[in-house]
Amino acid sequence: MDILKVLPPNFGYVIFTYLYSWVMLGYLAVKVGAARKKYDVKYPTMAHQNTLEVYTQWLVFQTIAALVYPLSASVLGAIWVTSRLSYAWGYYTGDPSKRMKGAYGYIGYFGVIFLSISVALQLLGVF
């Protein structure tokens, strides 16, 4: 069954609404990061909290991407999940700067977002 034929074409707008909320959360994160730097507020040692902050967003885009691109979404998802372990292990060293060892997870994270954009554009008939 072709999911693009099952979902209503206007569902593409719903996906873009999810993306809009993701942009808003990213904006807020950048503002908080800038304030931390300006006021010299150190990062807390709570890797699980950061993962929970992005987990729901990731789940939404992972699911949307998987509807049309299941294998790609699965590979990108495995990259993201594995990176969260690397991120946490870096935090657990006691030096939060070592959390960047999990930065490769952005490949999986942004990958499912780009695939979700593709799904939305296909639903809207852009391509």
PDB file of C-alpha atoms in Angstrom:
ATOM      1  CA  MET A   1       0.000   0.000   0.000  1.00  0.00           C
ATOM      2  CA  ASP A   2       1.367   3.407  -0.984  1.00  0.00           C
ATOM      3  CA  ILE A   3       0.982   5.617   2.090  1.00  0.00           C
ATOM      4  CA  LEU A   4       1.101   8.725  -0.095  1.00  0.00           C
ATOM      5  CA  LYS A   5      -2.203   7.569  -1.614  1.00  0.00           C
ATOM      6  CA  VAL A   6      -3.742   6.827   1.782  1.00  0.00           C
ATOM      7  CA  LEU A   7      -2.924  10.102   3.540  1.00  0.00           C
ATOM      8  CA  PRO A   8      -4.852  13.156   2.391  1.00  0.00           C
ATOM      9  CA  PRO A   9      -2.676  15.523   0.331  1.00  0.00           C
ATOM     10  CA  ASN A  10      -3.233  18.335   2.837  1.00  0.00           C
ATOM     11  CA  PHE A  11      -1.524  16.199   5.493  1.00  0.00           C
ATOM     12  CA  GLY A  12       1.653  17.731   4.094  1.00  0.00           C
ATOM     13  CA  TYR A  13       0.646  20.935   5.894  1.00  0.00           C
ATOM     14  CA  VAL A  14       0.447  19.019   9.173  1.00  0.00           C
ATOM     15  CA  ILE A  15       4.005  17.801   8.646  1.00  0.00           C
ATOM     16  CA  PHE A  16       5.122  21.376   8.015  1.00  0.00           C
ATOM     17  CA  THR A  17       3.394  22.395  11.270  1.00  0.00           C
ATOM     18  CA  TYR A  18       5.503  19.772  13.063  1.00  0.00           C
ATOM     19  CA  LEU A  19       8.555  21.235  11.354  1.00  0.00           C
ATOM     20  CA  TYR A  20       7.549  24.739  12.415  1.00  0.00           C
ATOM     21  CA  SER A  21       7.350  23.634  16.062  1.00  0.00           C
ATOM     22  CA  TRP A  22      10.781  22.005  15.665  1.00  0.00           C
ATOM     23  CA  VAL A  23      12.197  25.327  14.378  1.00  0.00           C
ATOM     24  CA  MET A  24      10.642  27.134  17.362  1.00  0.00           C
ATOM     25  CA  LEU A  25      12.227  24.692  19.830  1.00  0.00           C
ATOM     26  CA  GLY A  26      15.579  25.061  18.069  1.00  0.00           C
ATOM     27  CA  TYR A  27      15.311  28.844  18.321  1.00  0.00           C
ATOM     28  CA  LEU A  28      14.598  28.630  22.046  1.00  0.00           C
ATOM     29  CA  ALA A  29      17.548  26.257  22.542  1.00  0.00           C
ATOM     30  CA  VAL A  30      19.888  28.683  20.762  1.00  0.00           C
ATOM     31  CA  LYS A  31      18.657  31.569  22.934  1.00  0.00           C
ATOM     32  CA  VAL A  32      19.191  29.544  26.116  1.00  0.00           C
ATOM     33  CA  GLY A  33      22.653  28.494  24.931  1.00  0.00           C
ATOM     34  CA  ALA A  34      23.576  32.121  24.247  1.00  0.00           C
ATOM     35  CA  ALA A  35      22.355  33.155  27.699  1.00  0.00           C
ATOM     36  CA  ARG A  36      24.368  30.342  29.322  1.00  0.00           C
ATOM     37  CA  LYS A  37      27.471  31.576  27.575  1.00  0.00           C
ATOM     38  CA  LYS A  38      26.812  35.242  28.361  1.00  0.00           C
ATOM     39  CA  TYR A  39      26.198  34.613  32.061  1.00  0.00           C
ATOM     40  CA  ASP A  40      28.748  31.791  32.371  1.00  0.00           C
ATOM     41  CA  VAL A  41      26.194  29.178  33.392  1.00  0.00           C
ATOM     42  CA  LYS A  42      27.745  25.720  33.062  1.00  0.00           C
ATOM     43  CA  TYR A  43      25.893  22.878  31.403  1.00  0.00           C
ATOM     44  CA  PRO A  44      24.248  20.470  33.847  1.00  0.00           C
ATOM     45  CA  THR A  45      25.384  16.856  33.845  1.00  0.00           C
ATOM     46  CA  MET A  46      22.036  15.449  32.771  1.00  0.00           C
ATOM     47  CA  ALA A  47      22.433  13.691  29.428  1.00  0.00           C
ATOM     48  CA  HIS A  48      19.094  11.943  29.836  1.00  0.00           C
ATOM     49  CA  GLN A  49      17.285  15.283  30.133  1.00  0.00           C
ATOM     50  CA  ASN A  50      18.707  16.552  26.845  1.00  0.00           C
ATOM     51  CA  THR A  51      17.732  13.306  25.136  1.00  0.00           C
ATOM     52  CA  LEU A  52      14.184  13.589  26.486  1.00  0.00           C
ATOM     53  CA  GLU A  53      13.987  17.182  25.222  1.00  0.00           C
ATOM     54  CA  VAL A  54      14.514  16.077  21.622  1.00  0.00           C
ATOM     55  CA  TYR A  55      13.100  12.543  21.765  1.00  0.00           C
ATOM     56  CA  THR A  56       9.478  13.415  20.999  1.00  0.00           C
ATOM     57  CA  GLN A  57      10.504  15.555  18.027  1.00  0.00           C
ATOM     58  CA  TRP A  58      12.722  12.773  16.736  1.00  0.00           C
ATOM     59  CA  LEU A  59       9.933  10.188  17.116  1.00  0.00           C
ATOM     60  CA  VAL A  60       7.522  12.278  15.054  1.00  0.00           C
ATOM     61  CA  PHE A  61       9.977  12.791  12.193  1.00  0.00           C
ATOM     62  CA  GLN A  62      11.255   9.212  12.408  1.00  0.00           C
ATOM     63  CA  THR A  63       7.689   7.957  11.983  1.00  0.00           C
ATOM     64  CA  ILE A  64       6.846  10.308   9.110  1.00  0.00           C
ATOM     65  CA  ALA A  65      10.063   9.421   7.278  1.00  0.00           C
ATOM     66  CA  ALA A  66       9.480   5.693   7.838  1.00  0.00           C
ATOM     67  CA  LEU A  67       6.061   5.831   6.186  1.00  0.00           C
ATOM     68  CA  VAL A  68       7.714   6.363   2.797  1.00  0.00           C
ATOM     69  CA  TYR A  69      11.385   5.557   3.388  1.00  0.00           C
ATOM     70  CA  PRO A  70      11.408   2.718   5.959  1.00  0.00           C
ATOM     71  CA  LEU A  71      14.940   1.423   5.376  1.00  0.00           C
ATOM     72  CA  SER A  72      16.545   4.874   5.263  1.00  0.00           C
ATOM     73  CA  ALA A  73      14.603   5.956   8.344  1.00  0.00           C
ATOM     74  CA  SER A  74      15.689   2.823  10.191  1.00  0.00           C
ATOM     75  CA  VAL A  75      19.376   3.366   9.393  1.00  0.00           C
ATOM     76  CA  LEU A  76      19.164   7.052  10.309  1.00  0.00           C
ATOM     77  CA  GLY A  77      17.304   6.124  13.500  1.00  0.00           C
ATOM     78  CA  ALA A  78      19.978   3.624  14.508  1.00  0.00           C
ATOM     79  CA  ILE A  79      22.625   6.307  13.981  1.00  0.00           C
ATOM     80  CA  TRP A  80      20.706   8.752  16.176  1.00  0.00           C
ATOM     81  CA  VAL A  81      20.009   6.253  18.971  1.00  0.00           C
ATOM     82  CA  THR A  82      23.641   5.085  19.044  1.00  0.00           C
ATOM     83  CA  SER A  83      24.841   8.689  19.126  1.00  0.00           C
ATOM     84  CA  ARG A  84      22.733   9.358  22.211  1.00  0.00           C
ATOM     85  CA  LEU A  85      24.691   6.639  24.003  1.00  0.00           C
ATOM     86  CA  SER A  86      27.957   8.286  22.933  1.00  0.00           C
ATOM     87  CA  TYR A  87      26.576  11.640  24.064  1.00  0.00           C
ATOM     88  CA  ALA A  88      25.629  10.251  27.479  1.00  0.00           C
ATOM     89  CA  TRP A  89      28.938   8.427  27.958  1.00  0.00           C
ATOM     90  CA  GLY A  90      30.734  11.699  27.232  1.00  0.00           C
ATOM     91  CA  TYR A  91      28.656  13.450  29.888  1.00  0.00           C
ATOM     92  CA  TYR A  92      29.248  10.680  32.414  1.00  0.00           C
ATOM     93  CA  THR A  93      32.995  11.327  32.346  1.00  0.00           C
ATOM     94  CA  GLY A  94      32.321  14.392  34.474  1.00  0.00           C
ATOM     95  CA  ASP A  95      33.430  16.705  31.660  1.00  0.00           C
ATOM     96  CA  PRO A  96      30.282  17.856  29.812  1.00  0.00           C
ATOM     97  CA  SER A  97      32.385  19.053  26.865  1.00  0.00           C
ATOM     98  CA  LYS A  98      32.993  15.375  26.048  1.00  0.00           C
ATOM     99  CA  ARG A  99      29.304  15.074  25.163  1.00  0.00           C
ATOM    100  CA  MET A 100      30.266  16.201  21.670  1.00  0.00           C
ATOM    101  CA  LYS A 101      31.430  12.646  20.962  1.00  0.00           C
ATOM    102  CA  GLY A 102      27.776  12.065  20.117  1.00  0.00           C
ATOM    103  CA  ALA A 103      27.604  14.883  17.568  1.00  0.00           C
ATOM    104  CA  TYR A 104      27.478  12.381  14.711  1.00  0.00           C
ATOM    105  CA  GLY A 105      23.853  11.830  15.705  1.00  0.00           C
ATOM    106  CA  TYR A 106      22.919  14.957  13.795  1.00  0.00           C
ATOM    107  CA  ILE A 107      23.301  12.823  10.651  1.00  0.00           C
ATOM    108  CA  GLY A 108      20.405  10.663  11.816  1.00  0.00           C
ATOM    109  CA  TYR A 109      18.435  13.525  13.351  1.00  0.00           C
ATOM    110  CA  PHE A 110      18.556  15.863  10.370  1.00  0.00           C
ATOM    111  CA  GLY A 111      18.290  12.915   7.997  1.00  0.00           C
ATOM    112  CA  VAL A 112      14.788  12.006   9.166  1.00  0.00           C
ATOM    113  CA  ILE A 113      13.830  15.682   9.133  1.00  0.00           C
ATOM    114  CA  PHE A 114      14.897  16.019   5.491  1.00  0.00           C
ATOM    115  CA  LEU A 115      13.018  12.828   4.623  1.00  0.00           C
ATOM    116  CA  SER A 116       9.939  14.213   6.413  1.00  0.00           C
ATOM    117  CA  ILE A 117      10.166  17.384   4.336  1.00  0.00           C
ATOM    118  CA  SER A 118      10.310  15.175   1.246  1.00  0.00           C
ATOM    119  CA  VAL A 119       7.170  13.316   2.356  1.00  0.00           C
ATOM    120  CA  ALA A 120       5.337  16.611   2.973  1.00  0.00           C
ATOM    121  CA  LEU A 121       6.324  17.987  -0.431  1.00  0.00           C
ATOM    122  CA  GLN A 122       5.222  14.766  -2.132  1.00  0.00           C
ATOM    123  CA  LEU A 123       1.846  14.909  -0.382  1.00  0.00           C
ATOM    124  CA  LEU A 124       1.404  18.509  -1.494  1.00  0.00           C
ATOM    125  CA  GLY A 125       2.254  17.552  -5.071  1.00  0.00           C
ATOM    126  CA  VAL A 126       5.410  19.658  -5.258  1.00  0.00           C
ATOM    127  CA  PHE A 127       7.301  16.637  -6.620  1.00  0.00           C
TER     128      PHE A 127
END
